[in-house]
Amino acid sequence: MRKFVLSVIIVLLFAAFLAGMCGCGKELISPNHFSDTTIVAGSDSAGYLDGTGTAARFNHPFGLTVDKSGNLCIADEGNELIREISPALAVSTFAGTPGIAGFTNGADTSASFNKPFGVAADSLGNLYVADAGNNVIRMITAAGVVSTFAGTGTAGAADGTDTASFNTPLGVAVDKTGNVYVADYENHIIRRISPAGVVGTLAGKAGVPGASDGLDTAARFNLPEAVAVDAAGNVYVADNGNNAIRKVTPAGQVTTLAGNGSVGAANGSGNSASFNSPFGIAVDATGNVYVADAGNNMIRKITPSGAVSTLAGRTAVGAGDGVGTAATFNTPSGIAVDAAGNVYVADENNNLIRKITQSGTVTTLATRRQSVLSSLKYQPKLQKITRRIK
C-alpha cells in the first residue's frame, strides 16, 4: 500500500512539473512588460477551413493588411487564396479557388491566383495582391471582383501601362492618394503604379542587386521582400538579401534606416542593429516601423529615429503565446498594424495568425495550437532565408 501511495505521489508531482513546464498558467521566461502575444486564427497544421478563430485552417499565410472596416485580409499563399478575418474573428474566403493555382479573373471564388504573397488595402475598400507566380498585381473590389491591375504575366522589368512587367512581385502597399508600391523581388527594384495603372521604377536598377544608398536608379536593393508606406509618402522596404530596412522618399532618395547587412539579432540604433531575413514590414500612424524578422523568429520595432528593439519573440522556434520574449514564432512573414496600434503577424510555418497588443501581449487569433512542448525548443536560426517561387 505504501508503495502504491508513493507511486501516486510521484506521478502527481511529475504531472505538476510538466504543467509548469508547458506554460499552464506560468511562463518559462520572466515577462517582458512591453510585449504580449496571442493567437488570432488558424492551426499549427496546414489546411483549408473557414470558421471562427482557432477552428479555421491556413496553409502558409504570408501577407496581411487591415482594411477600412477593420477586417484582417490575408494572402493564404499555400491555399492560393485571399482570406478575411472579421473583427468577430470569423474566417472566410474572399477570393480565389482553394488549392488551385491559376490566372483567372472574375468574382470571388471563380478567380484564381498563383502564389499570392502580398496584400494591401486602399481607402475605398479595394485590395491589391502581389500575385508572385503570375508576375502581376491583381485588384479585388469590395464586392470581390478580381481583375489584373498591372503586369502582362510574363517575367520582365518593363515600365509603362499595358506592357509593364514584373519578376516575382512579393510585397505591395498603397498610399493615401492611391499609388501602389511593389517590392519587385527578383528584379531587385521598387515599383510605383499610379491610380491609372501606369507602372514606373521608383528606386533600384532592374537585375542589379546591391546595397548602395542613393537617388532612384543609383540605389541598389537585394531581393526586396515587402514594402510599407507612411502618411508622408515615404516607402519602407524589407530588404531581405541585405538584412536591412531601407527608406525611400517620394522623390526616390534611398537611405538605410536600420541594419548593417550582417545576419544577426542585435538591437540598437541604425547600423548597430542587425536582422536575419526580414520578410514583412508595416508602419503605424506615428511613424514606428514593425518588421517580421523571419530568420530570427522575432518581431522588431524601429522608432522614427532608427532605434531598433525586439517587440516579441526570440530565436527559438515555437508557437507559444505570452509577453515579449516569452512568446515564440516560426518564420513570421507578414505583418500589419491597425489604427489602435495592435500588430498582426502571419506566423507562416505555424499556419497561425497572431496578435500583439500595445502592451506586448501575444495571442493567436486563428488556428488550433500545436503542443506547447514545441515552444520549449530553443533553436537559434541564423541561416539566410530566400524565396524560391518558380
Tab-separated table of C-alpha atoms in Angstrom:
chain	number	residue	atom	x	y	z
A	1	MET	CA	0.000	0.000	0.000
A	2	ARG	CA	2.803	2.399	0.884
A	3	LYS	CA	4.483	1.687	-2.430
A	4	PHE	CA	1.202	2.417	-4.255
A	5	VAL	CA	0.693	5.699	-2.403
A	6	LEU	CA	4.294	6.705	-3.050
A	7	SER	CA	3.870	5.906	-6.753
A	8	VAL	CA	0.732	8.044	-6.931
A	9	ILE	CA	2.526	10.956	-5.229
A	10	ILE	CA	5.445	10.696	-7.665
A	11	VAL	CA	3.083	10.662	-10.669
A	12	LEU	CA	1.205	13.703	-9.367
A	13	LEU	CA	4.423	15.631	-8.725
A	14	PHE	CA	5.690	14.786	-12.232
A	15	ALA	CA	2.382	15.898	-13.765
A	16	ALA	CA	2.583	19.183	-11.885
A	17	PHE	CA	6.146	19.670	-13.121
A	18	LEU	CA	5.072	19.092	-16.738
A	19	ALA	CA	2.159	21.501	-16.373
A	20	GLY	CA	4.518	24.179	-15.150
A	21	MET	CA	6.962	23.497	-17.961
A	22	CYS	CA	4.243	23.623	-20.628
A	23	GLY	CA	3.078	27.075	-19.638
A	24	CYS	CA	-0.210	26.111	-17.918
A	25	GLY	CA	-0.599	29.375	-16.056
A	26	LYS	CA	3.162	30.066	-15.944
A	27	GLU	CA	5.791	31.471	-18.290
A	28	LEU	CA	9.214	29.930	-18.750
A	29	ILE	CA	10.763	33.367	-19.071
A	30	SER	CA	10.010	36.388	-16.936
A	31	PRO	CA	7.510	38.527	-18.855
A	32	ASN	CA	8.790	41.451	-20.857
A	33	HIS	CA	6.190	44.060	-19.961
A	34	PHE	CA	6.460	45.757	-23.319
A	35	SER	CA	5.004	42.991	-25.495
A	36	ASP	CA	2.245	40.373	-25.200
A	37	THR	CA	1.260	37.930	-27.978
A	38	THR	CA	-1.924	35.956	-28.713
A	39	ILE	CA	-3.182	33.663	-31.498
A	40	VAL	CA	-5.947	35.234	-33.575
A	41	ALA	CA	-6.777	32.455	-36.006
A	42	GLY	CA	-5.547	29.256	-37.588
A	43	SER	CA	-3.894	25.953	-36.693
A	44	ASP	CA	-0.361	24.636	-36.476
A	45	SER	CA	-1.385	22.047	-39.091
A	46	ALA	CA	-1.683	23.326	-42.665
A	47	GLY	CA	-5.109	23.080	-44.245
A	48	TYR	CA	-8.091	24.911	-45.638
A	49	LEU	CA	-11.146	25.548	-43.487
A	50	ASP	CA	-13.269	28.606	-42.849
A	51	GLY	CA	-14.641	29.056	-39.350
A	52	THR	CA	-14.256	31.130	-36.227
A	53	GLY	CA	-10.894	31.704	-34.558
A	54	THR	CA	-8.928	28.530	-33.926
A	55	ALA	CA	-11.439	26.401	-35.856
A	56	ALA	CA	-10.074	27.841	-39.106
A	57	ARG	CA	-7.117	26.495	-41.089
A	58	PHE	CA	-4.470	28.230	-43.216
A	59	ASN	CA	-1.651	26.948	-45.400
A	60	HIS	CA	1.457	29.119	-45.084
A	61	PRO	CA	-0.208	32.532	-44.704
A	62	PHE	CA	2.123	35.289	-45.798
A	63	GLY	CA	0.999	38.888	-46.372
A	64	LEU	CA	-1.754	40.582	-44.435
A	65	THR	CA	-3.372	44.002	-44.099
A	66	VAL	CA	-6.187	45.714	-42.209
A	67	ASP	CA	-8.933	47.200	-44.377
A	68	LYS	CA	-11.036	50.299	-43.678
A	69	SER	CA	-13.721	48.220	-41.898
A	70	GLY	CA	-11.229	46.614	-39.539
A	71	ASN	CA	-11.181	43.243	-41.321
A	72	LEU	CA	-7.853	41.450	-41.485
A	73	CYS	CA	-7.141	40.384	-45.095
A	74	ILE	CA	-4.622	37.582	-45.603
A	75	ALA	CA	-2.701	36.183	-48.567
A	76	ASP	CA	-3.036	32.464	-47.834
A	77	GLU	CA	-0.239	31.537	-50.195
A	78	GLY	CA	-0.315	27.760	-49.808
A	79	ASN	CA	-4.067	27.657	-50.472
A	80	GLU	CA	-3.849	30.150	-53.403
A	81	LEU	CA	-6.469	32.315	-51.658
A	82	ILE	CA	-7.229	35.680	-50.172
A	83	ARG	CA	-8.881	35.148	-46.785
A	84	GLU	CA	-10.588	37.560	-44.408
A	85	ILE	CA	-10.930	37.653	-40.612
A	86	SER	CA	-13.741	39.854	-39.320
A	87	PRO	CA	-13.468	41.806	-36.046
A	88	ALA	CA	-15.557	38.952	-34.544
A	89	LEU	CA	-12.796	36.500	-35.680
A	90	ALA	CA	-14.921	34.837	-38.361
A	91	VAL	CA	-12.577	33.500	-41.078
A	92	SER	CA	-13.936	33.401	-44.643
A	93	THR	CA	-12.628	33.042	-48.182
A	94	PHE	CA	-12.752	36.350	-50.029
A	95	ALA	CA	-11.294	35.398	-53.412
A	96	GLY	CA	-9.581	32.530	-55.176
A	97	THR	CA	-10.157	28.821	-55.772
A	98	PRO	CA	-8.949	26.680	-52.834
A	99	GLY	CA	-5.772	24.799	-53.688
A	100	ILE	CA	-5.937	25.641	-57.408
A	101	ALA	CA	-3.200	27.824	-58.915
A	102	GLY	CA	-4.274	29.848	-61.933
A	103	PHE	CA	-4.622	33.231	-63.600
A	104	THR	CA	-8.354	33.726	-63.940
A	105	ASN	CA	-10.154	36.999	-63.278
A	106	GLY	CA	-13.729	37.024	-62.040
A	107	ALA	CA	-15.909	37.206	-58.956
A	108	ASP	CA	-14.695	35.803	-55.608
A	109	THR	CA	-14.093	32.012	-55.838
A	110	SER	CA	-14.311	31.901	-59.647
A	111	ALA	CA	-10.987	33.793	-59.746
A	112	SER	CA	-7.618	32.141	-59.243
A	113	PHE	CA	-4.147	33.158	-58.062
A	114	ASN	CA	-0.676	31.649	-58.278
A	115	LYS	CA	1.306	32.144	-55.081
A	116	PRO	CA	-0.279	35.318	-53.698
A	117	PHE	CA	2.255	36.765	-51.258
A	118	GLY	CA	1.499	40.433	-50.536
A	119	VAL	CA	-1.811	42.193	-49.953
A	120	ALA	CA	-2.719	45.846	-49.298
A	121	ALA	CA	-5.966	47.787	-48.890
A	122	ASP	CA	-6.838	51.274	-50.114
A	123	SER	CA	-9.249	53.815	-48.602
A	124	LEU	CA	-12.053	52.762	-50.977
A	125	GLY	CA	-12.078	49.142	-49.861
A	126	ASN	CA	-10.153	47.703	-52.795
A	127	LEU	CA	-7.435	45.126	-52.199
A	128	TYR	CA	-4.212	44.787	-54.184
A	129	VAL	CA	-2.432	41.440	-54.371
A	130	ALA	CA	1.165	40.681	-55.306
A	131	ASP	CA	0.456	37.557	-57.362
A	132	ALA	CA	4.040	36.326	-57.435
A	133	GLY	CA	3.665	33.182	-59.520
A	134	ASN	CA	1.785	35.080	-62.220
A	135	ASN	CA	4.152	38.106	-62.159
A	136	VAL	CA	1.222	40.512	-61.868
A	137	ILE	CA	-0.573	42.808	-59.447
A	138	ARG	CA	-4.241	41.955	-59.038
A	139	MET	CA	-7.044	44.147	-57.731
A	140	ILE	CA	-10.088	42.926	-55.800
A	141	THR	CA	-13.040	45.277	-55.369
A	142	ALA	CA	-15.023	45.436	-52.131
A	143	ALA	CA	-17.599	43.246	-53.893
A	144	GLY	CA	-14.954	40.559	-54.507
A	145	VAL	CA	-14.407	41.049	-58.235
A	146	VAL	CA	-10.821	40.207	-59.241
A	147	SER	CA	-9.023	41.872	-62.161
A	148	THR	CA	-5.426	42.352	-63.289
A	149	PHE	CA	-4.252	45.812	-62.258
A	150	ALA	CA	-0.737	45.720	-63.738
A	151	GLY	CA	1.608	43.291	-65.459
A	152	THR	CA	1.420	41.055	-68.509
A	153	GLY	CA	2.089	37.768	-66.724
A	154	THR	CA	5.491	37.406	-68.375
A	155	ALA	CA	8.555	37.959	-66.205
A	156	GLY	CA	10.298	41.234	-67.010
A	157	ALA	CA	11.065	44.756	-65.813
A	158	ALA	CA	9.337	46.967	-68.375
A	159	ASP	CA	7.669	50.168	-67.209
A	160	GLY	CA	4.530	51.517	-68.841
A	161	THR	CA	0.859	50.631	-68.828
A	162	ASP	CA	-0.330	47.638	-70.841
A	163	THR	CA	3.212	46.385	-71.490
A	164	ALA	CA	4.553	46.675	-67.913
A	165	SER	CA	6.083	43.561	-66.402
A	166	PHE	CA	7.309	42.258	-63.034
A	167	ASN	CA	9.516	39.410	-61.876
A	168	THR	CA	8.135	37.701	-58.770
A	169	PRO	CA	6.459	40.648	-57.042
A	170	LEU	CA	6.182	39.787	-53.335
A	171	GLY	CA	5.204	42.926	-51.420
A	172	VAL	CA	2.599	45.594	-52.067
A	173	ALA	CA	1.456	48.794	-50.315
A	174	VAL	CA	-0.915	51.680	-51.101
A	175	ASP	CA	-0.561	55.368	-50.190
A	176	LYS	CA	-3.371	57.791	-49.328
A	177	THR	CA	-3.628	59.052	-52.923
A	178	GLY	CA	-3.989	55.572	-54.411
A	179	ASN	CA	-0.451	54.949	-55.670
A	180	VAL	CA	0.537	51.292	-55.337
A	181	TYR	CA	4.109	50.304	-54.432
A	182	VAL	CA	5.605	46.915	-55.251
A	183	ALA	CA	8.613	45.026	-53.939
A	184	ASP	CA	9.704	43.504	-57.268
A	185	TYR	CA	11.746	40.737	-55.688
A	186	GLU	CA	13.778	39.136	-58.461
A	187	ASN	CA	14.208	42.438	-60.300
A	188	HIS	CA	15.739	43.971	-57.129
A	189	ILE	CA	13.693	47.147	-57.575
A	190	ILE	CA	10.804	49.106	-56.059
A	191	ARG	CA	7.990	49.921	-58.464
A	192	ARG	CA	5.242	52.541	-58.275
A	193	ILE	CA	1.883	52.205	-60.032
A	194	SER	CA	-0.317	55.269	-60.434
A	195	PRO	CA	-4.088	55.037	-59.831
A	196	ALA	CA	-4.428	54.969	-63.635
A	197	GLY	CA	-2.235	51.853	-63.806
A	198	VAL	CA	0.974	53.440	-65.128
A	199	VAL	CA	3.981	51.497	-63.845
A	200	GLY	CA	7.320	53.169	-63.109
A	201	THR	CA	10.516	52.295	-61.254
A	202	LEU	CA	10.819	54.304	-58.050
A	203	ALA	CA	14.254	53.053	-56.968
A	204	GLY	CA	16.874	50.478	-57.807
A	205	LYS	CA	18.166	49.093	-61.086
A	206	ALA	CA	16.497	46.053	-62.632
A	207	GLY	CA	18.563	42.905	-62.452
A	208	VAL	CA	21.400	44.521	-60.471
A	209	PRO	CA	21.460	43.580	-56.774
A	210	GLY	CA	23.392	45.654	-54.278
A	211	ALA	CA	23.215	47.673	-51.080
A	212	SER	CA	24.016	51.229	-52.165
A	213	ASP	CA	22.025	54.200	-50.949
A	214	GLY	CA	21.357	56.977	-53.431
A	215	LEU	CA	18.799	58.601	-55.689
A	216	ASP	CA	16.301	56.377	-57.586
A	217	THR	CA	18.218	54.174	-60.071
A	218	ALA	CA	21.584	54.864	-58.403
A	219	ALA	CA	20.383	52.961	-55.329
A	220	ARG	CA	20.528	49.178	-55.085
A	221	PHE	CA	18.436	46.517	-53.345
A	222	ASN	CA	18.915	42.790	-52.906
A	223	LEU	CA	15.731	40.722	-53.040
A	224	PRO	CA	13.324	43.299	-51.581
A	225	GLU	CA	10.562	41.296	-49.919
A	226	ALA	CA	7.962	43.759	-48.652
A	227	VAL	CA	7.021	47.436	-48.647
A	228	ALA	CA	5.019	49.788	-46.411
A	229	VAL	CA	4.175	53.466	-46.846
A	230	ASP	CA	3.647	56.161	-44.209
A	231	ALA	CA	1.332	59.189	-44.191
A	232	ALA	CA	4.032	61.379	-45.759
A	233	GLY	CA	4.518	59.003	-48.696
A	234	ASN	CA	7.830	57.532	-47.556
A	235	VAL	CA	8.228	53.883	-48.523
A	236	TYR	CA	9.908	51.386	-46.191
A	237	VAL	CA	11.463	48.252	-47.656
A	238	ALA	CA	12.268	44.912	-46.038
A	239	ASP	CA	15.487	44.345	-47.992
A	240	ASN	CA	15.825	40.610	-47.389
A	241	GLY	CA	19.116	39.950	-49.146
A	242	ASN	CA	20.797	42.867	-47.389
A	243	ASN	CA	19.335	42.129	-43.921
A	244	ALA	CA	18.368	45.778	-43.755
A	245	ILE	CA	15.399	48.126	-43.621
A	246	ARG	CA	15.553	50.812	-46.281
A	247	LYS	CA	13.621	54.074	-46.668
A	248	VAL	CA	12.635	55.671	-49.973
A	249	THR	CA	11.321	59.245	-50.043
A	250	PRO	CA	8.631	60.289	-52.551
A	251	ALA	CA	11.468	61.825	-54.623
A	252	GLY	CA	13.244	58.448	-54.785
A	253	GLN	CA	16.060	59.131	-52.296
A	254	VAL	CA	17.091	55.829	-50.704
A	255	THR	CA	18.724	55.525	-47.273
A	256	THR	CA	19.286	52.660	-44.854
A	257	LEU	CA	17.093	53.116	-41.788
A	258	ALA	CA	18.426	50.153	-39.797
A	259	GLY	CA	20.628	47.100	-40.204
A	260	ASN	CA	24.272	46.643	-41.131
A	261	GLY	CA	23.969	43.891	-43.722
A	262	SER	CA	25.170	41.112	-41.442
A	263	VAL	CA	22.959	38.297	-40.188
A	264	GLY	CA	22.206	38.892	-36.509
A	265	ALA	CA	19.654	39.850	-33.876
A	266	ALA	CA	21.276	42.855	-32.223
A	267	ASN	CA	19.151	45.768	-31.065
A	268	GLY	CA	20.457	49.328	-31.262
A	269	SER	CA	20.325	52.382	-33.481
A	270	GLY	CA	20.809	52.438	-37.222
A	271	ASN	CA	23.633	50.217	-38.441
A	272	SER	CA	24.417	48.916	-34.956
A	273	ALA	CA	21.265	46.785	-35.227
A	274	SER	CA	21.049	43.584	-37.240
A	275	PHE	CA	18.355	41.416	-38.820
A	276	ASN	CA	18.072	37.967	-40.346
A	277	SER	CA	15.952	37.777	-43.484
A	278	PRO	CA	13.364	40.488	-42.815
A	279	PHE	CA	10.205	39.404	-44.645
A	280	GLY	CA	7.318	41.664	-43.621
A	281	ILE	CA	7.090	45.366	-42.818
A	282	ALA	CA	4.409	47.778	-41.577
A	283	VAL	CA	4.299	51.355	-40.296
A	284	ASP	CA	1.909	52.889	-37.760
A	285	ALA	CA	0.322	56.336	-37.640
A	286	THR	CA	3.176	57.797	-35.591
A	287	GLY	CA	5.944	56.521	-37.874
A	288	ASN	CA	7.065	53.430	-35.943
A	289	VAL	CA	8.110	50.640	-38.282
A	290	TYR	CA	7.427	46.973	-37.459
A	291	VAL	CA	9.425	44.155	-39.031
A	292	ALA	CA	8.716	40.438	-39.302
A	293	ASP	CA	12.302	39.275	-38.773
A	294	ALA	CA	11.705	35.807	-40.192
A	295	GLY	CA	15.124	34.232	-39.735
A	296	ASN	CA	15.253	35.339	-36.093
A	297	ASN	CA	11.630	34.358	-35.364
A	298	MET	CA	11.126	37.837	-33.922
A	299	ILE	CA	9.002	40.925	-34.363
A	300	ARG	CA	11.161	44.045	-34.281
A	301	LYS	CA	10.190	47.683	-33.791
A	302	ILE	CA	12.033	50.688	-35.233
A	303	THR	CA	11.305	54.197	-33.978
A	304	PRO	CA	11.309	57.139	-36.417
A	305	SER	CA	14.854	57.923	-35.217
A	306	GLY	CA	16.047	54.424	-36.153
A	307	ALA	CA	16.236	52.789	-32.715
A	308	VAL	CA	15.613	49.041	-33.059
A	309	SER	CA	14.159	46.872	-30.300
A	310	THR	CA	12.566	43.423	-30.057
A	311	LEU	CA	8.816	43.677	-29.585
A	312	ALA	CA	8.129	39.948	-29.310
A	313	GLY	CA	9.704	36.548	-29.891
A	314	ARG	CA	13.197	35.151	-29.646
A	315	THR	CA	15.419	32.946	-31.808
A	316	ALA	CA	13.581	29.857	-30.580
A	317	VAL	CA	11.167	28.109	-32.922
A	318	GLY	CA	7.738	27.661	-31.338
A	319	ALA	CA	4.099	28.694	-31.173
A	320	GLY	CA	3.887	29.891	-27.602
A	321	ASP	CA	1.743	32.862	-26.642
A	322	GLY	CA	2.987	35.180	-23.914
A	323	VAL	CA	4.572	38.526	-23.241
A	324	GLY	CA	7.527	39.845	-25.231
A	325	THR	CA	10.365	37.337	-25.480
A	326	ALA	CA	8.285	34.682	-23.709
A	327	ALA	CA	6.300	34.295	-26.943
A	328	THR	CA	7.639	32.268	-29.858
A	329	PHE	CA	7.101	32.230	-33.631
A	330	ASN	CA	8.106	30.044	-36.571
A	331	THR	CA	9.116	32.171	-39.567
A	332	PRO	CA	6.899	35.222	-39.064
A	333	SER	CA	6.390	36.568	-42.571
A	334	GLY	CA	3.609	39.120	-42.904
A	335	ILE	CA	2.849	41.994	-40.554
A	336	ALA	CA	0.211	44.709	-40.261
A	337	VAL	CA	-0.841	47.308	-37.705
A	338	ASP	CA	-4.334	48.658	-37.038
A	339	ALA	CA	-5.498	52.153	-36.026
A	340	ALA	CA	-5.319	51.226	-32.336
A	341	GLY	CA	-1.688	50.163	-32.632
A	342	ASN	CA	-2.288	46.396	-32.443
A	343	VAL	CA	0.164	44.405	-34.549
A	344	TYR	CA	-0.917	41.319	-36.524
A	345	VAL	CA	1.514	38.650	-37.701
A	346	ALA	CA	1.225	35.910	-40.303
A	347	ASP	CA	3.182	33.184	-38.492
A	348	GLU	CA	3.899	31.320	-41.699
A	349	ASN	CA	5.327	27.964	-40.676
A	350	ASN	CA	2.956	27.692	-37.711
A	351	ASN	CA	-0.011	28.393	-40.034
A	352	LEU	CA	-1.262	30.890	-37.447
A	353	ILE	CA	-2.424	34.480	-37.313
A	354	ARG	CA	-1.093	36.171	-34.171
A	355	LYS	CA	-1.903	39.455	-32.444
A	356	ILE	CA	0.396	41.671	-30.380
A	357	THR	CA	-1.214	44.363	-28.262
A	358	GLN	CA	0.396	47.711	-27.487
A	359	SER	CA	1.385	46.309	-24.104
A	360	GLY	CA	3.137	43.478	-25.961
A	361	THR	CA	0.752	40.588	-25.235
A	362	VAL	CA	0.946	37.949	-27.976
A	363	THR	CA	-2.119	35.771	-28.657
A	364	THR	CA	-3.337	33.560	-31.503
A	365	LEU	CA	-6.381	34.815	-33.412
A	366	ALA	CA	-6.944	31.819	-35.657
A	367	THR	CA	-5.945	28.149	-35.832
A	368	ARG	CA	-5.594	25.331	-33.381
A	369	ARG	CA	-2.486	25.445	-31.234
A	370	GLN	CA	0.295	22.923	-31.554
A	371	SER	CA	1.500	21.038	-28.484
A	372	VAL	CA	3.001	23.629	-26.195
A	373	LEU	CA	6.073	21.441	-25.885
A	374	SER	CA	7.151	22.831	-29.277
A	375	SER	CA	7.589	26.263	-27.703
A	376	LEU	CA	10.223	24.863	-25.327
A	377	LYS	CA	12.703	24.157	-28.103
A	378	TYR	CA	15.339	26.839	-28.205
A	379	GLN	CA	16.770	26.604	-31.699
A	380	PRO	CA	18.873	29.547	-32.853
A	381	LYS	CA	18.152	30.048	-36.539
A	382	LEU	CA	20.743	32.252	-38.156
A	383	GLN	CA	20.749	30.914	-41.716
A	384	LYS	CA	19.532	33.154	-44.510
A	385	ILE	CA	16.052	32.602	-45.895
A	386	THR	CA	15.334	33.473	-49.506
A	387	ARG	CA	12.344	32.744	-51.701
A	388	ARG	CA	12.275	30.213	-54.493
A	389	ILE	CA	8.954	30.876	-56.200
A	390	LYS	CA	9.252	29.098	-59.525
